[in-house]
XYZ file of C-alpha atoms in Angstrom:
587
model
C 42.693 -4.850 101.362
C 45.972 -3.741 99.220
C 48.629 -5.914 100.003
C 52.317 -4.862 98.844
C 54.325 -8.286 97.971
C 57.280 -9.162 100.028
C 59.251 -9.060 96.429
C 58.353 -5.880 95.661
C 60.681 -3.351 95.644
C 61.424 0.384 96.030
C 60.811 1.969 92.261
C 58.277 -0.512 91.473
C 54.472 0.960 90.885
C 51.283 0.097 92.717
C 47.621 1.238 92.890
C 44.640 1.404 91.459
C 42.511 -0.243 93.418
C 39.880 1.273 96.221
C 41.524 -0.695 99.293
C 40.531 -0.095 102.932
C 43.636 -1.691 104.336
C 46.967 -1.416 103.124
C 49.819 -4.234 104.340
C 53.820 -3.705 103.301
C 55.736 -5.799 102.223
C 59.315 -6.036 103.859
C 61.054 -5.253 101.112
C 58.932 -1.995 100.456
C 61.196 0.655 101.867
C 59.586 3.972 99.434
C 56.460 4.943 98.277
C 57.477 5.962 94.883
C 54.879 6.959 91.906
C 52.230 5.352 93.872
C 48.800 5.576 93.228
C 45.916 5.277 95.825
C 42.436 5.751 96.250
C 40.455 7.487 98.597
C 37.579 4.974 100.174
C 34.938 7.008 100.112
C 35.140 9.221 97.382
C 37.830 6.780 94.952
C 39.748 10.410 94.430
C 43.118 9.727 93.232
C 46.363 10.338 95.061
C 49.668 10.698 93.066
C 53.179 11.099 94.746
C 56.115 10.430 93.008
C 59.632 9.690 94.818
C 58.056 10.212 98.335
C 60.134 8.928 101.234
C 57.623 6.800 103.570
C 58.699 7.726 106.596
C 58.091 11.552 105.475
C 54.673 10.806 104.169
C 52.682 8.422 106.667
C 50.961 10.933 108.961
C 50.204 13.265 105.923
C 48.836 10.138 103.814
C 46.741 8.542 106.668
C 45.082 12.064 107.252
C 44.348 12.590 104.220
C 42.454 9.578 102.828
C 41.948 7.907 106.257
C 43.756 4.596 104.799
C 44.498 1.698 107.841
C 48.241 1.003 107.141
C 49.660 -2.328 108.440
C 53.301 -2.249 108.069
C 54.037 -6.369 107.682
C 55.691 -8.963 105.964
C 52.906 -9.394 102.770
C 50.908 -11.474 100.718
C 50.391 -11.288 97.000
C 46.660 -9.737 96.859
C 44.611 -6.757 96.124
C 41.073 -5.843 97.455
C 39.411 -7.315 100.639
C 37.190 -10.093 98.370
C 41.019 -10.856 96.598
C 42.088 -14.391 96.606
C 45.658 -14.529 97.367
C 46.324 -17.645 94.884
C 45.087 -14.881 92.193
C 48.392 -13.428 90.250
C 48.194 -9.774 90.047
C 50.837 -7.488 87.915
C 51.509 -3.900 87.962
C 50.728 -1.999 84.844
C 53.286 1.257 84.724
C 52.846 3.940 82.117
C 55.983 6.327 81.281
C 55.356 9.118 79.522
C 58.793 10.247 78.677
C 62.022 12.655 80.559
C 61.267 11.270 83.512
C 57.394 11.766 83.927
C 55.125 8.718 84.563
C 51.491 7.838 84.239
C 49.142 6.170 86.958
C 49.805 2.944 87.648
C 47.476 -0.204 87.523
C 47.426 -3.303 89.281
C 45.613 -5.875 87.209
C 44.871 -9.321 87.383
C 46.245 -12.306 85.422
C 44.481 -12.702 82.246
C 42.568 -9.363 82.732
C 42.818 -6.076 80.734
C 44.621 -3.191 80.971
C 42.245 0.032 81.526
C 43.586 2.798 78.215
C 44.353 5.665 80.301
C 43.365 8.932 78.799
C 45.961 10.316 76.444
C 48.861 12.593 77.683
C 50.064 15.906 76.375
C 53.533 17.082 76.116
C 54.476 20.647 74.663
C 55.492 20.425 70.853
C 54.621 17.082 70.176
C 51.758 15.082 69.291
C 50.863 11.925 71.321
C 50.580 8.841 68.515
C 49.497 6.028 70.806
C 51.225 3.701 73.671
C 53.312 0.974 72.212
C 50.943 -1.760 73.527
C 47.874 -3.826 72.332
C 45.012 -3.089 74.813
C 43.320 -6.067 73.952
C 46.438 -8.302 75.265
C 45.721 -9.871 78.373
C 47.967 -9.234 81.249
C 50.639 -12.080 81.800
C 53.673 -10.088 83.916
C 54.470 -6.483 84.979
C 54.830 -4.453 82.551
C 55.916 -1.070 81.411
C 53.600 1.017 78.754
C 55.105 3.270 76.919
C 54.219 6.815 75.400
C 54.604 7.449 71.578
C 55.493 10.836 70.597
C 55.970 12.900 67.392
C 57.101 16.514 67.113
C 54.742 19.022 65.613
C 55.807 19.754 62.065
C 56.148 23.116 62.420
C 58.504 23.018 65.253
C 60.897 20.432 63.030
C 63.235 23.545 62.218
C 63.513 24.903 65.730
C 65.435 23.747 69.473
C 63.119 23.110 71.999
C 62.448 22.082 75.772
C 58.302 21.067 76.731
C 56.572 20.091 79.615
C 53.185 18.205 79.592
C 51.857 21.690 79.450
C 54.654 24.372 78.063
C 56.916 24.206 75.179
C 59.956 26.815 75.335
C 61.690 27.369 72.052
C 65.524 27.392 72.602
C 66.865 28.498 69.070
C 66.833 27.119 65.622
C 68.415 23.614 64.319
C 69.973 25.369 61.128
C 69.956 29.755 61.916
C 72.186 30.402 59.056
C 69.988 31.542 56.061
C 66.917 32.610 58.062
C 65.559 36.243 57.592
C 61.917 36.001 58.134
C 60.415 34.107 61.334
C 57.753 32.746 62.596
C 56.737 31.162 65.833
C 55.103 28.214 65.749
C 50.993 28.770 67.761
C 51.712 25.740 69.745
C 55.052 27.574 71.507
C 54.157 29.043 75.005
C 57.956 30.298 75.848
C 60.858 32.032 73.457
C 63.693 30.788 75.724
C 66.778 33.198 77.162
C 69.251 33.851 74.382
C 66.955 31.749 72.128
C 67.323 33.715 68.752
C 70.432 35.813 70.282
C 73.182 37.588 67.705
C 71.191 36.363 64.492
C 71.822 39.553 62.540
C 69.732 38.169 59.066
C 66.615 38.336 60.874
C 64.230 41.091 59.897
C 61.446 40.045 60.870
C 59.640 38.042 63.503
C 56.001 37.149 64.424
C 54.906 36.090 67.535
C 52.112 33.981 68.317
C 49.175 34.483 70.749
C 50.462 31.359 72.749
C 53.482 32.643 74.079
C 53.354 34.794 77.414
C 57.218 34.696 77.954
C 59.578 36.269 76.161
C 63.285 35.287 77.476
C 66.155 37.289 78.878
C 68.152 38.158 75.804
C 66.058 36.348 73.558
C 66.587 38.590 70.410
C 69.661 40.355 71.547
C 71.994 41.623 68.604
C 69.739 40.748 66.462
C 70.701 43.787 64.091
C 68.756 43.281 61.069
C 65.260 43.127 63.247
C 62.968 45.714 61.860
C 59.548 44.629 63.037
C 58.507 42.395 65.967
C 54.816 42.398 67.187
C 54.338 41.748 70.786
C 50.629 39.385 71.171
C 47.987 40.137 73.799
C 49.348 36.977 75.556
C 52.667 38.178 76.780
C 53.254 39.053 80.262
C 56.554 39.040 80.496
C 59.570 40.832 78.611
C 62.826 39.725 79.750
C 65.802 41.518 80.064
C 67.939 42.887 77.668
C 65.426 40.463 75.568
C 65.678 42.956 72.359
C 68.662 45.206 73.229
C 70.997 45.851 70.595
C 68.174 45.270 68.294
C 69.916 48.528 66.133
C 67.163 48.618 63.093
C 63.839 48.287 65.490
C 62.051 51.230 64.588
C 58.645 50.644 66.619
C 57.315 48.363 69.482
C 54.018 48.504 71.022
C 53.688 46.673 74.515
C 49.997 45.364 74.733
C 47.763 45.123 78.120
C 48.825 41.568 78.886
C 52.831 42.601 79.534
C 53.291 43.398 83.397
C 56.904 43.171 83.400
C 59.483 44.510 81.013
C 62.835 43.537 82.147
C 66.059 46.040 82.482
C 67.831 46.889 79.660
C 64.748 45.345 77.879
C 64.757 47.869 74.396
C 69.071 48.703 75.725
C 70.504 51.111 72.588
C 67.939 49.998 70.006
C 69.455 52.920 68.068
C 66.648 53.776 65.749
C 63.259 52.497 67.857
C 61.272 56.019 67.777
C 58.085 55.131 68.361
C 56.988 53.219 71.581
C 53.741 52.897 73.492
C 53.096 51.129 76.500
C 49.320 49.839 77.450
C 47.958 50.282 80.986
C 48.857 46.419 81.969
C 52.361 47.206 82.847
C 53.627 46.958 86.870
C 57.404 47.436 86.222
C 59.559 48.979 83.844
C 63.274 48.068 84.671
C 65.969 50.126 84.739
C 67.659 51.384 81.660
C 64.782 49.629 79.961
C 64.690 52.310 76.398
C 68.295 53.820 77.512
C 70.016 54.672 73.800
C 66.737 54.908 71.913
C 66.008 57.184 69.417
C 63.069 57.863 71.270
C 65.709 58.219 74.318
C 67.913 60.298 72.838
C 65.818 63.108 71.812
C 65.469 66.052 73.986
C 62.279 66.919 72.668
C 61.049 63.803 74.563
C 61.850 65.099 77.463
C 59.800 67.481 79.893
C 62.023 69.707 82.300
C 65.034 67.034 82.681
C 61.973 64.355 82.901
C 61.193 61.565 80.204
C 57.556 59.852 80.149
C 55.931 57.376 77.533
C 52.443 57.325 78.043
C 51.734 57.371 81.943
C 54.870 55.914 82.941
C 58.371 57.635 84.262
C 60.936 56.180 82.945
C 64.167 58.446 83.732
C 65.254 61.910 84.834
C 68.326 63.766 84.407
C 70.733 63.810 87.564
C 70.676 67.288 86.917
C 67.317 67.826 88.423
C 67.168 69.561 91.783
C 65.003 71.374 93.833
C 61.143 70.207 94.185
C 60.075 68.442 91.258
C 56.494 67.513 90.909
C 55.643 63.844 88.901
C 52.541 64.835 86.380
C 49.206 64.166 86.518
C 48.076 60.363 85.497
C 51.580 58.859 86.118
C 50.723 55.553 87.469
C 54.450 53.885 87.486
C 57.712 55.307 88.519
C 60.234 52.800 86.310
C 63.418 51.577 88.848
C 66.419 53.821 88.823
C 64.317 56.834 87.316
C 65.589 59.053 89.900
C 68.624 57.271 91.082
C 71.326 59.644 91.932
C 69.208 62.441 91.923
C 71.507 64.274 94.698
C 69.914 67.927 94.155
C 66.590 66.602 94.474
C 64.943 67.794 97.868
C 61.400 67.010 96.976
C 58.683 65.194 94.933
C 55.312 65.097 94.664
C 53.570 61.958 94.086
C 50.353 62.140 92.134
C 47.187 60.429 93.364
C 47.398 58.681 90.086
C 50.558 56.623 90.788
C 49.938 52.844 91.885
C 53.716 51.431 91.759
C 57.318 52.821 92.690
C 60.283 51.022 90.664
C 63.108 49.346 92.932
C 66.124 52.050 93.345
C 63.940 55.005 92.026
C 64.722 57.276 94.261
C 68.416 55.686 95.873
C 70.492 58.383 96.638
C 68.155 61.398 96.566
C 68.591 64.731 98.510
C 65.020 63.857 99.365
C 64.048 65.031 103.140
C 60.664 64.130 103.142
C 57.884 61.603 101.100
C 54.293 61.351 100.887
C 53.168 58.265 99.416
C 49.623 58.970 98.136
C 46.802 56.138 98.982
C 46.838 54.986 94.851
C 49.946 53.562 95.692
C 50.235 49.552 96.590
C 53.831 48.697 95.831
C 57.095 50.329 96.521
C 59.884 48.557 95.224
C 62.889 47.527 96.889
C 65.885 50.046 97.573
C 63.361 52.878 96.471
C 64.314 55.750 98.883
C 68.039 53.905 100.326
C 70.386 56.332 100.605
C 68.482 59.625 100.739
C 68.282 62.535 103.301
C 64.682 61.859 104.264
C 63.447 62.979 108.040
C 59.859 61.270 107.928
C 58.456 59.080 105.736
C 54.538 59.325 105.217
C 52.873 55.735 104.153
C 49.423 55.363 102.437
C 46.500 53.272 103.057
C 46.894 51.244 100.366
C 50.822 50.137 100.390
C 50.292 46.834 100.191
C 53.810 45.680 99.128
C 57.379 47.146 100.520
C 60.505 45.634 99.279
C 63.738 45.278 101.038
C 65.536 47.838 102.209
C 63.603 50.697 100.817
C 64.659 52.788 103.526
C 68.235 51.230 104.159
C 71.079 53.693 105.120
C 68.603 57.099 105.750
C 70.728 58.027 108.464
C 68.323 61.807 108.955
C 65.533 59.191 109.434
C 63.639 59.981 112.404
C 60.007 58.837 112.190
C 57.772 56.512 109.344
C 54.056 57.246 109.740
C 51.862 54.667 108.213
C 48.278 55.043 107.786
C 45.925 53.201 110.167
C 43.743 52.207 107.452
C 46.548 50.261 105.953
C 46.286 46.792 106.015
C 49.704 45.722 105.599
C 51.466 47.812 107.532
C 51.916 49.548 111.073
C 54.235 52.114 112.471
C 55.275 52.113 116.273
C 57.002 54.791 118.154
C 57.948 56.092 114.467
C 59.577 52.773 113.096
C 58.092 50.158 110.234
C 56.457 46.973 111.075
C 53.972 44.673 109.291
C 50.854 44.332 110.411
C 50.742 41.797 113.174
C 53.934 43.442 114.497
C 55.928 40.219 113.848
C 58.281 41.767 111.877
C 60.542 44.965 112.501
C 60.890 45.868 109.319
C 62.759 49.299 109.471
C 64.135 51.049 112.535
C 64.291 54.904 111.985
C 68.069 55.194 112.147
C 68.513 58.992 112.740
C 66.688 58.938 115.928
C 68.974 59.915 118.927
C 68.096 57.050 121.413
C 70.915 55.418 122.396
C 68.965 51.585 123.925
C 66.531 50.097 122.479
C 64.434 47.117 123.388
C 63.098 45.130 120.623
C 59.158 44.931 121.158
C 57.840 41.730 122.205
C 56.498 39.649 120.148
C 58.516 40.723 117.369
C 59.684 37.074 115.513
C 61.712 38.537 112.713
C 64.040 41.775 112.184
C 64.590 41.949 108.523
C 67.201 42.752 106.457
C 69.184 45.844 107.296
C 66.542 46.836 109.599
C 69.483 48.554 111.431
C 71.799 49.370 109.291
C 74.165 52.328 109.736
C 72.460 53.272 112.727
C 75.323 55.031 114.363
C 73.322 56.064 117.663
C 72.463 53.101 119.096
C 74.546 51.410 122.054
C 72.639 48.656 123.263
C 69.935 46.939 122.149
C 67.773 43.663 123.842
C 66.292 41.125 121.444
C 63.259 39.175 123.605
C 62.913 35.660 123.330
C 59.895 35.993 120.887
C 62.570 37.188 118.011
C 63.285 33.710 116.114
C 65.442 35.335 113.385
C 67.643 37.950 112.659
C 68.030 38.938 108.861
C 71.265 39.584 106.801
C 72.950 42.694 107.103
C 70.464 43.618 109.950
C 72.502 45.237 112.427
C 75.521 45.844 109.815
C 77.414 49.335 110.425
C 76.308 49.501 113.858
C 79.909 51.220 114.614
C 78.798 52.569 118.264
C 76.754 49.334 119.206
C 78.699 47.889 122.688
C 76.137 45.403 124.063
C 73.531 43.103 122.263
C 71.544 40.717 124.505
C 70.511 37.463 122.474
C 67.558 35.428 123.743
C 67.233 32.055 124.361
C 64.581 31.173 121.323
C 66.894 32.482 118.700
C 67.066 30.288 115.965
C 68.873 31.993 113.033
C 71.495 34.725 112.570
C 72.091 36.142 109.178
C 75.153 36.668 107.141
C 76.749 39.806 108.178
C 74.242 40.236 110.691
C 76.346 42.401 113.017
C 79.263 42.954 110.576
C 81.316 46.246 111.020
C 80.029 47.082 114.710
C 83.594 47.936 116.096
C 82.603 48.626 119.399
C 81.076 44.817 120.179
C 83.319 43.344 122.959
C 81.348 40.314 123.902
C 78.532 38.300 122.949
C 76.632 35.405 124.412
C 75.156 33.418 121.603
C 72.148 31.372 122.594
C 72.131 27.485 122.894
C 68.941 28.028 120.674
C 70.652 28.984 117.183
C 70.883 26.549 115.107
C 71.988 28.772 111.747
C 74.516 31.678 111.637
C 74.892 32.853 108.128
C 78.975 33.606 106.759
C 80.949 36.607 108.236
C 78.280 37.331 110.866
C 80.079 39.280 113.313
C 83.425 40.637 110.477
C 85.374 43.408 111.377
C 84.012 43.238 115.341
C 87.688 43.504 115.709
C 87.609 43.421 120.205
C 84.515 40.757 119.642
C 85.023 37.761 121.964
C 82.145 34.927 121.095
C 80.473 32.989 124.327
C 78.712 30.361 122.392
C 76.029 28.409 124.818
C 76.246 25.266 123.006
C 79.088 22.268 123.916
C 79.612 22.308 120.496
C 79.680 23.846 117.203
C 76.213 23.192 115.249
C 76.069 21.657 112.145
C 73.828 24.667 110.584
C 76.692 27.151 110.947
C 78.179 28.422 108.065
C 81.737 27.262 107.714
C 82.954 31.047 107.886
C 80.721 32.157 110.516
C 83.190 33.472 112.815
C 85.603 35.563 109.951
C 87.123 38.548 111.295
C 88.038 39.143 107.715
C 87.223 37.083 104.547
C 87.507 33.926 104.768
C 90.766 34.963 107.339
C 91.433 35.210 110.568
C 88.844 33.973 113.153
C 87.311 35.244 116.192
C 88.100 33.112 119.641
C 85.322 31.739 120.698
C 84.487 29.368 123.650
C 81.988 27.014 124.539
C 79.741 25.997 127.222
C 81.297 23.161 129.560
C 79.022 23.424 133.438
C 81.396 20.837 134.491
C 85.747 21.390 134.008
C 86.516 20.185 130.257
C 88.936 17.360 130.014
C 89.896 18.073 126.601
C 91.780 21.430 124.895
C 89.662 24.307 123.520
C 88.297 27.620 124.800
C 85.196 27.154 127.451
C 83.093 28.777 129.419
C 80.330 28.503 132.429
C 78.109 30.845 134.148
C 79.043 31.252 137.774
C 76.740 31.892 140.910
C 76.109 35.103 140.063
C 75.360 34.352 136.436
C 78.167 36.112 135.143
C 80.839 34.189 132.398
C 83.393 32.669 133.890
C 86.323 31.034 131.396
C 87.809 27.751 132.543
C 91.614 27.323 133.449
C-alpha cells in the first residue's frame, strides 16, 4: 500500500514503488510529476502537473490502482512499517523538465537512473554521491556541458532536438558550418549576415526555418542534406549571389517565397519527395526570369508547375509527368476556360487555380490532395472528383457562384456527393453546397453534424434553409453573403456558431437562437441590418464572443431578447412562446 503523508504537499514527488492501494494525504490536493506503477506489469506512469480531480477515472482505468482518498500515514508498500522513515528522491533535469521520482527508505540507496539527453549538450553526471545513504528528501540534480562545437552559436534544445538560433559573435564569419549534433536552423537564425559565402549543412537537421538565411547576400553555395523535410519560407530569399540549389528526396515542403529574388540562382532541381511548392517560391530567379524557361506562358522545373503567365487563356493542357501544381500557379488566370489534368499529377497547390475563367474540372484518380482555395473564385459549372482525393482543403470551391453540381467518384473513400453537393464520407459534414443551383429552400440532410466553412457562401438563391437537430456546429463564414436568405430555422442541439457565420445576409429579419449554443464566434450575424435576435436562453452564455451581436465592427449592436416563460421583473428585452408557439415579446 502507497500511503501519501498528511505533510505532503502539492509540488512534492512520489512513486516508485509497485503499491496495490494508494491512501491521500489531506494535504495532497495535485498529482504533480508523479510516478506510479502498474501492479501487474510494474509499467511506469508519468504525469506531470495533472489536476486530480481531472485524472482519477482515467488513472484508475488504466492501471486498476484502489485509491483511498484519507487523512495518511507515513508508509510505502503493503509489508511497510509505518515507524520506517521514507524520503522522496526528485531528479530535475533542467528548464523545467524532471526525472522519475523515488521514494526510498532511511538509510537506503538511491537507484542511478539512466542518464538523460538534452540537445547540444553533454550530460556530465548528477551532482550527488550514489553511495550516500538517504537521510531527507532530496533534490538530484542534472550536470550539463555544451558541445564544443556549438560554443560559437545561439541555441534552444529539448531532450531530443537542438534548434540553432544564430551565432554569439556573427561579425567576422564568412564560412559556416553546422554543427552534426543540430536537428533545427531556427527562423531568422543566420538572417541579413551578408559575409557569409558559404554554408554546410549537416545530415541531422530536417528543418530549415522561416527566413533562416534571408539577405544573406554574399551566400554562394548552400547544400541541402538528405535529412531535410522542410524549407521554410522566405528561408533563402534575397540570397542575391546563390547560383545553384538542389532540393533532395527528403524535402516535402518548400515554403513561399522560399528561393524570393535570388537574383542569380540559375540552376535548380527538385527530387520527387516534394508535396508543396509555395507560392512565389523561385519568383525573381535567374532561372525565373528567363523566357527560355518557359513553355507557352508556362514555367516547370522538373515535374513540377510552378507559375503561368496571367496571360494564358483558352484551354491549356498541364504536360505529361507533372505530379504537383505549386499554389498560386494559375491564380488570376481570368482567360483561362480549361485545363487538363494529367494522370500523372498527385497534388494541387492551395490558390492554384483562384480566380480562373475555368467552367469545368476533371480531377484525374492520381490525384490525393487539393489544396485549399484551389478553384475559389472561378466560373466552374461541375466539378468532377477522383477516386483517390483523399485530402480537400477549405474552401476550394468558395464563391463559384455558376456552380451547379460536384460529382465525386464512388470509389472514393473520403468523399461523397449528394444531390450534386460535397460531403465527407459518413455524410457528417456538408462540406460545399453547389451555390449556382436555382433552388430557393433547402433542408440540411439529417445527420449532417458539421457545415464547414463557407459551405454557403455567396449563395444568392437560397431563401430559406432548415438546419436538423443532428447539425452540432456551424463553421465561420458558412452562410456569409447569403444576401436573399429570409428565414433560417436553428435546432435545438446546436452547439456552436461561427464568426461571421451569417454575416452580410440583408434579408434576415428574425432568428430564434437555440437554448443549446453555447459558442457564437465575433460579428456572427454583421450587416443583417432588419435582424432581430430571439435568444432561448435567460441569459447571455459565457462562451459568446464579446462582439457576437455587431451590426458593424465592434459598433452598434443588434436588439436582442431573451427567454423569460414567466413576466420578467427586471428591465431588458424578453420573450416567450405563446399557445400557438409563436414569439410573443413581453410588455
Amino acid at each position: 500500500m502507497l500511503h501519501i503523508f498528511d505533510s505532503l504537499k502539492s509540488g512534492h514527488t512520489v512513486g516508485k514503488n509497485v503499491c496495490s492501494r494508494l491512501v491521500l494525504g489531506k494535504m495532497c490536493s495535485n498529482i504533480e510529476r508523479c510516478v506510479f506503477r502498474a501492479l501487474s506489469m510494474g509499467a511506469l506512469f508519468y504525469s506531470r502537473g495533472v489536476e486530480m480531480k481531472k485524472k482519477w477515472m482515467k488513472f484508475l482505468a488504466m492501471f486498476f490502482v484502489c485509491v483511498t482518498l484519507a487523512f495518511g500515514f507515513a508508509a510505502c508498500d503493503d509489508n511497510h512499517n509505518s515507524s520506517s522513515k521514507t524520503y522522496i528522491v526528485s531528479f530535475y533535469l533542467d528548464n523545467g523538465e524532471w526525472g522519475d521520482s523515488q521514494l526510498i527508505k532511511e538509510g537506503e540507496l538511491v537507484v542511478r537512473p539512466d542518464d538523460p539527453t538534452k540537445g547540444g549538450y553533454t550530460f556530465v553526471g548528477w551532482d550527488f554521491d550514489f553511495s550516500t545513504p538517504i537521510t531527507q528528501d532530496i533534490t538530484i540534480n542534472a550536470q550539463w556541458q555544451i558541445r564544443t562545437e556549438l560554443i560559437r552559436f545561439t541555441f534552444t534544445s529539448t531532450a531530443t532536438t537542438c534548434t540553432v538560433t544564430g551565432l554569439a559573435n556573427p561579425d567576422a564569419i564568412d564560412s559556416l558550418v553546422i554543427p552534426r549534433c543540430v536537428t533545427n536552423i531556427g527562423d531568422e537564425a543566420f538572417q541579413g549576415y551578408t559575409k557569409l559565402t558559404t554554408v554546410t549543412i549537416p545530415d541531422s537537421v530536417t528543418n530549415i526555418g522561416s527566413k533562416a538565411f534571408e539577405g544573406c547576400t554574399g551566400l554562394t553555395s548552400v547544400t541541402i542534406p538528405n535529412s531535410v523535410t522542410s524549407i521554410g519560407y522566405g528561408a533563402f530569399q534575397r540570397c542575391t549571389k546563390l547560383k545553384r540549389v538542389a532540393i533532395p528526396d527528403s524535402v516535402k515542403n518548400i515554403g513561399y517565397n522560399a528561393f524570393y529574388n535570388c537574383e542569380a540562382l540559375t540552376n535548380i532541381t527538385i527530387s520527387n519527395g516534394v508535396t508543396n511548392i509555395g507560392s512565389e517560391a523561385f519568383y525573381g530567379t535567374s532561372y525565373y526570369d528567363n523566357a527560355r524557361n518557359w513553355e507557352n506562358g508556362v514555367l516547370y522545373i522538373g515535374n513540377y508547375l510552378i507559375k503561368a503567365k496571367k496571360s494564358l487563356s483558352g484551354i491549356y493542357t498541364i504536360k505529361s509527368g507533372t505530379t504537383i501544381i505549386a499554389n498560386d500557379a494559375f491564380h488570376g488566370c481570368e482567360k483561362l476556360t480549361n485545363v487538363t489534368l494529367p494522370n500523372s499529377l498527385t497534388s494541387i497547390g492551395a490558390s492554384a487555380f483562384t480566380i480562373c475563367g475555368l467552367t469545368h474540372i476533371t480531377i484525374p484518380n492520381s490525384v490525393t490532395n487539393i489544396g485549399a482555395s484551389a478553384f475559389a473564385y472561378c466560373d466552374l459549372i461541375r466539378v468532377e472528383i477522383g477516386d483517390n482525393v483523399k485530402d480537400i482543403g477549405t474552401h476550394t470551391f468558395s464563391n463559384c457562384t455558376s456552380l451547379i453540381e460536384i460529382n465525386v467518384s464512388s470509389n472514393n473513400m473520403a468523399y461523397q456527393s449528394i444531390n450534386g453537393d460535397l460531403y465527407n464520407k459518413d455524410g457528417k459534414t456538408l462540406i460545399q453546397y453547389a451555390i449556382g443551383k436555382k433552388t430557393s429552400s433547402f433542408t440540411v440532410p439529417n445527420g449532417v453534424t458539421n457545415i464547414q466553412d463557407e459551405a454557403f457562401y455567396m449563395c444568392k438563391n437560397l431563401t430559406s434553409v432548415t438546419i436538423p437537430e443532428s447539425v452540432t456546429s456551424i463553421g465561420k463564414n458558412a452562410f456569409g453573403h447569403c444576401v436573399n436568405l429570409i428565414r433560417v430555422t436553428l435546432s435545438n442541439g446546436l452547439r456552436s456558431i461561427g464568426a461571421s457565420a451569417f454575416a452580410s445576409c440583408g434579408g434576415l429579419k428574425e432568428i430564434i437562437i437555440p437554448i443549446s449554443v453555447v459558442s457564437i464566434g465575433n460579428e456572427a450575424f454583421l450587416y443583417c441590418d432588419s435582424l432581430t435576435i430571439y435568444c432561448e436562453t435567460e441569459n447571455e452564455p459565457s462562451g459568446w464572443g464579446l462582439y457576437w451581436d455587431s451590426l458593424r465592427y465592434m459598433g452598434d449592436r443588434f436588439p436582442v431578447y431573451w427567454y423569460r416563460e414567466e413576466i420578467p421583473t427586471g428591465s431588458g428585452n424578453y420573450w416567450r412562446y405563446n399557445s400557438n408557439g409563436e414569439i410573443e415579446i413581453w410588455g
